[in-house]
Tab-separated table of C-alpha atoms in Angstrom:
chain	number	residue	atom	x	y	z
X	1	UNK	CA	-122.327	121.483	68.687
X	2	UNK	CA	-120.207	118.137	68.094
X	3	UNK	CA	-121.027	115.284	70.122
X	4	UNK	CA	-117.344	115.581	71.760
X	5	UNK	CA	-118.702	119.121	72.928
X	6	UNK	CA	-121.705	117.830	74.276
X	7	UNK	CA	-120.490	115.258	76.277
X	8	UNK	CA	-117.588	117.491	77.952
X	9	UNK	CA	-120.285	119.646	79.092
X	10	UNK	CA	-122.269	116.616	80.478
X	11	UNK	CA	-119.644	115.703	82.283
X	12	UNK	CA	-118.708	119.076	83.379
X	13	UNK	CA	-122.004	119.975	84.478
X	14	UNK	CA	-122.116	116.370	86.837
X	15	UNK	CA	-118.817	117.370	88.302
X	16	UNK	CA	-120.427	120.922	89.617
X	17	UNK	CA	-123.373	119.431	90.644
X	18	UNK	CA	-121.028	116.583	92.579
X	19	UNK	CA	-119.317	119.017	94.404
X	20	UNK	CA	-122.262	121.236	94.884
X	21	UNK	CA	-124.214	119.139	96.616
X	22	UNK	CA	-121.251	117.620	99.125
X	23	UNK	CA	-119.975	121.281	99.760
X	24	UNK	CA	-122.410	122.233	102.578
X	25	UNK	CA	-121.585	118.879	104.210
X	26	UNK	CA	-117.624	119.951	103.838
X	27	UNK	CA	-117.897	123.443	104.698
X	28	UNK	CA	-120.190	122.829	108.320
X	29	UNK	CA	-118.727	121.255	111.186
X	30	UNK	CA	-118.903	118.356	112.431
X	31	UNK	CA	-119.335	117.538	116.039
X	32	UNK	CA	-118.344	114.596	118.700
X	33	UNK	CA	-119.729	114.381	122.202
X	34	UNK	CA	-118.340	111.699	124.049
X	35	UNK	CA	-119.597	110.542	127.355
X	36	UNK	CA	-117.927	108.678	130.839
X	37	UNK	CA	-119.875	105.636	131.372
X	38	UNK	CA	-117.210	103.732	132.580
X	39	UNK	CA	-118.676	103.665	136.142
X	40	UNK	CA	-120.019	105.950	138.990
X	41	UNK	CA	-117.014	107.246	140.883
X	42	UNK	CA	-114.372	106.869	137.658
X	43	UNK	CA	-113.033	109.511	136.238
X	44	UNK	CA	-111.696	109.671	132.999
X	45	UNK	CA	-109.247	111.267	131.002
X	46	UNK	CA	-109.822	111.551	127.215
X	47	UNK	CA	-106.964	113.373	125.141
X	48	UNK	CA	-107.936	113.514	121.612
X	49	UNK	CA	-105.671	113.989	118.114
X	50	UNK	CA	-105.536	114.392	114.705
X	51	UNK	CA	-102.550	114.320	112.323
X	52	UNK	CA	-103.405	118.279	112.383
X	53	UNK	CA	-104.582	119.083	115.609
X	54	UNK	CA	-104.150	117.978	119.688
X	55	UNK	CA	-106.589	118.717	121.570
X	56	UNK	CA	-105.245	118.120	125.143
X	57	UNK	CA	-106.363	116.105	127.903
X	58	UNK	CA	-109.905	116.231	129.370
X	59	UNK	CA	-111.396	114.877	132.659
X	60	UNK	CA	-114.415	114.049	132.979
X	61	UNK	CA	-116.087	112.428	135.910
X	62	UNK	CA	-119.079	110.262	135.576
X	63	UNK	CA	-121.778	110.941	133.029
X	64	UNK	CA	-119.623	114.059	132.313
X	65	UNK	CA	-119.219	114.682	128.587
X	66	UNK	CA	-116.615	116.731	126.198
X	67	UNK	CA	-117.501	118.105	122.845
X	68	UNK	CA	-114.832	119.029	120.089
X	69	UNK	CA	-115.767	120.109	116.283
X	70	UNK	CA	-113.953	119.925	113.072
X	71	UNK	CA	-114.309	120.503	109.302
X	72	UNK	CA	-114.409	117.112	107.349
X	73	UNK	CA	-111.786	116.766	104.709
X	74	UNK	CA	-112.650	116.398	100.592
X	75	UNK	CA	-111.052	113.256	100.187
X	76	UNK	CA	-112.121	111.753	103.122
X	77	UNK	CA	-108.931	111.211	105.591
X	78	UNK	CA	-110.407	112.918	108.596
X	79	UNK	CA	-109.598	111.080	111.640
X	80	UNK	CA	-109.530	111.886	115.402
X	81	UNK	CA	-108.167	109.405	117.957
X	82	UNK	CA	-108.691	109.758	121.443
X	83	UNK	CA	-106.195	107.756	124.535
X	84	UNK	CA	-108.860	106.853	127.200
X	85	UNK	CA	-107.135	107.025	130.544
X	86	UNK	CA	-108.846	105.461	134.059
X	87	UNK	CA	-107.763	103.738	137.096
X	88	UNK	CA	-103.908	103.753	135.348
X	89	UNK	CA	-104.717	102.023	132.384
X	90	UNK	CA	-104.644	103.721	128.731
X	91	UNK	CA	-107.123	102.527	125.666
X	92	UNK	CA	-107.314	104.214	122.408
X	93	UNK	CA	-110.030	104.694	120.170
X	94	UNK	CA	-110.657	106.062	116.724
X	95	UNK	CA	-113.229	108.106	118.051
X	96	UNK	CA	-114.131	109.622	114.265
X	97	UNK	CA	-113.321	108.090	111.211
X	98	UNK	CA	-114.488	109.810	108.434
X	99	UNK	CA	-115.036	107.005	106.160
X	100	UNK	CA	-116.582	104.727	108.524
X	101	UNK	CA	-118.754	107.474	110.530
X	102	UNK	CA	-119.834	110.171	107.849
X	103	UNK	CA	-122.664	107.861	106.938
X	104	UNK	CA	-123.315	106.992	110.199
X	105	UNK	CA	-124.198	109.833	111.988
X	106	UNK	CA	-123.987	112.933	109.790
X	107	UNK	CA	-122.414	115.853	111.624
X	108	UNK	CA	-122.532	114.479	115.169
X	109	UNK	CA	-121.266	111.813	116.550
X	110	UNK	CA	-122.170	110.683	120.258
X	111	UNK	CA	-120.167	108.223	122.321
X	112	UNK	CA	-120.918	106.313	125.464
X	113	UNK	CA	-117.485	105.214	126.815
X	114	UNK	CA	-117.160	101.515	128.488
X	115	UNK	CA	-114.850	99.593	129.880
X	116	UNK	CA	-114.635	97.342	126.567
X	117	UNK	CA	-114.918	100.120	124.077
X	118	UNK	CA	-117.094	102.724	123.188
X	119	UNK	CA	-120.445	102.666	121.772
X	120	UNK	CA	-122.411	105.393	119.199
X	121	UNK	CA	-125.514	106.649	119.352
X	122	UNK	CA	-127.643	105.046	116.824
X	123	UNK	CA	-129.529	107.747	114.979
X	124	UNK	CA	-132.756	105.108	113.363
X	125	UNK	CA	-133.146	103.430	117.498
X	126	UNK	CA	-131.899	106.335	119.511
X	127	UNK	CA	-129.888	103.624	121.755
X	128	UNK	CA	-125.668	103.570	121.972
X	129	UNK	CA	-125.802	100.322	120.084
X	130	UNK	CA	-123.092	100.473	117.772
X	131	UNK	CA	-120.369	99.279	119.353
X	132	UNK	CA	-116.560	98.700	119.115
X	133	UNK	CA	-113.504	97.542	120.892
X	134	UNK	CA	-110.318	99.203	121.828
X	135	UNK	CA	-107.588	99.292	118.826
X	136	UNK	CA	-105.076	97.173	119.502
């Protein structure tokens, strides 16, 4: 076998390995749970999107949570956004960005929800420690 054939097949063989060992990660779900922590008596209204899917408007009250799942996409463009409604005011949030979260938290994704942001559960301290603001 010529050294041209060999190293097709080398490269071949990394490519099905590649995919092989992403695919499970592709083909489960992943999920997001995001909890009101904005404050005892507030309720609030989370309405999550993608470019390929709306999800509608949710209310929860206090400590209430919402859970939505989704398949991640090969090239890694999956991103949900959520408008987080209270007291009149609208915020919005990349609640899952596939290139900044896959890493993160694997195939679920918790959120505490603030009034400055929201915050993910941290799987190596088990606290809701990484946090961000609302996009602008």
């Amino acid at each position: 076998m010529s050294s041209c054939s060999i190293n097709w097949l080398l490269l071949l063989s990394l490519i099905i390995y590649s995919v092989s060992s992403t695919s499970s990660a592709l083909f489960s779900k992943t999920h997001v749970l995001i909890y009101n922590d904005i404050g005892t008596g507030t309720q609030l209204v989370v309405h999550c999107k993608s470019n390929d899917d709306d999800l509608g408007p949710h209310v929860l009250a206090y400590r209430q949570s919402y859970e939505f799942s989704f398949h991640l996409d090969f090239f890694l463009r999956t991103l949900f956004f959520c408008n987080m409604q209270w007291n009149g005011t609208v915020y919005r949030f990349d609640i899952y960005n596939q290139k900044r979260d896959d890493d993160r938290c694997g195939n679920r994704c918790e959120w505490n929800v603030h009034g400055d942001g929201a915050c993910m559960l941290n799987p190596q301290t088990s606290k809701f420690d990484i946090c961000y603001g609302w996009n602008t």
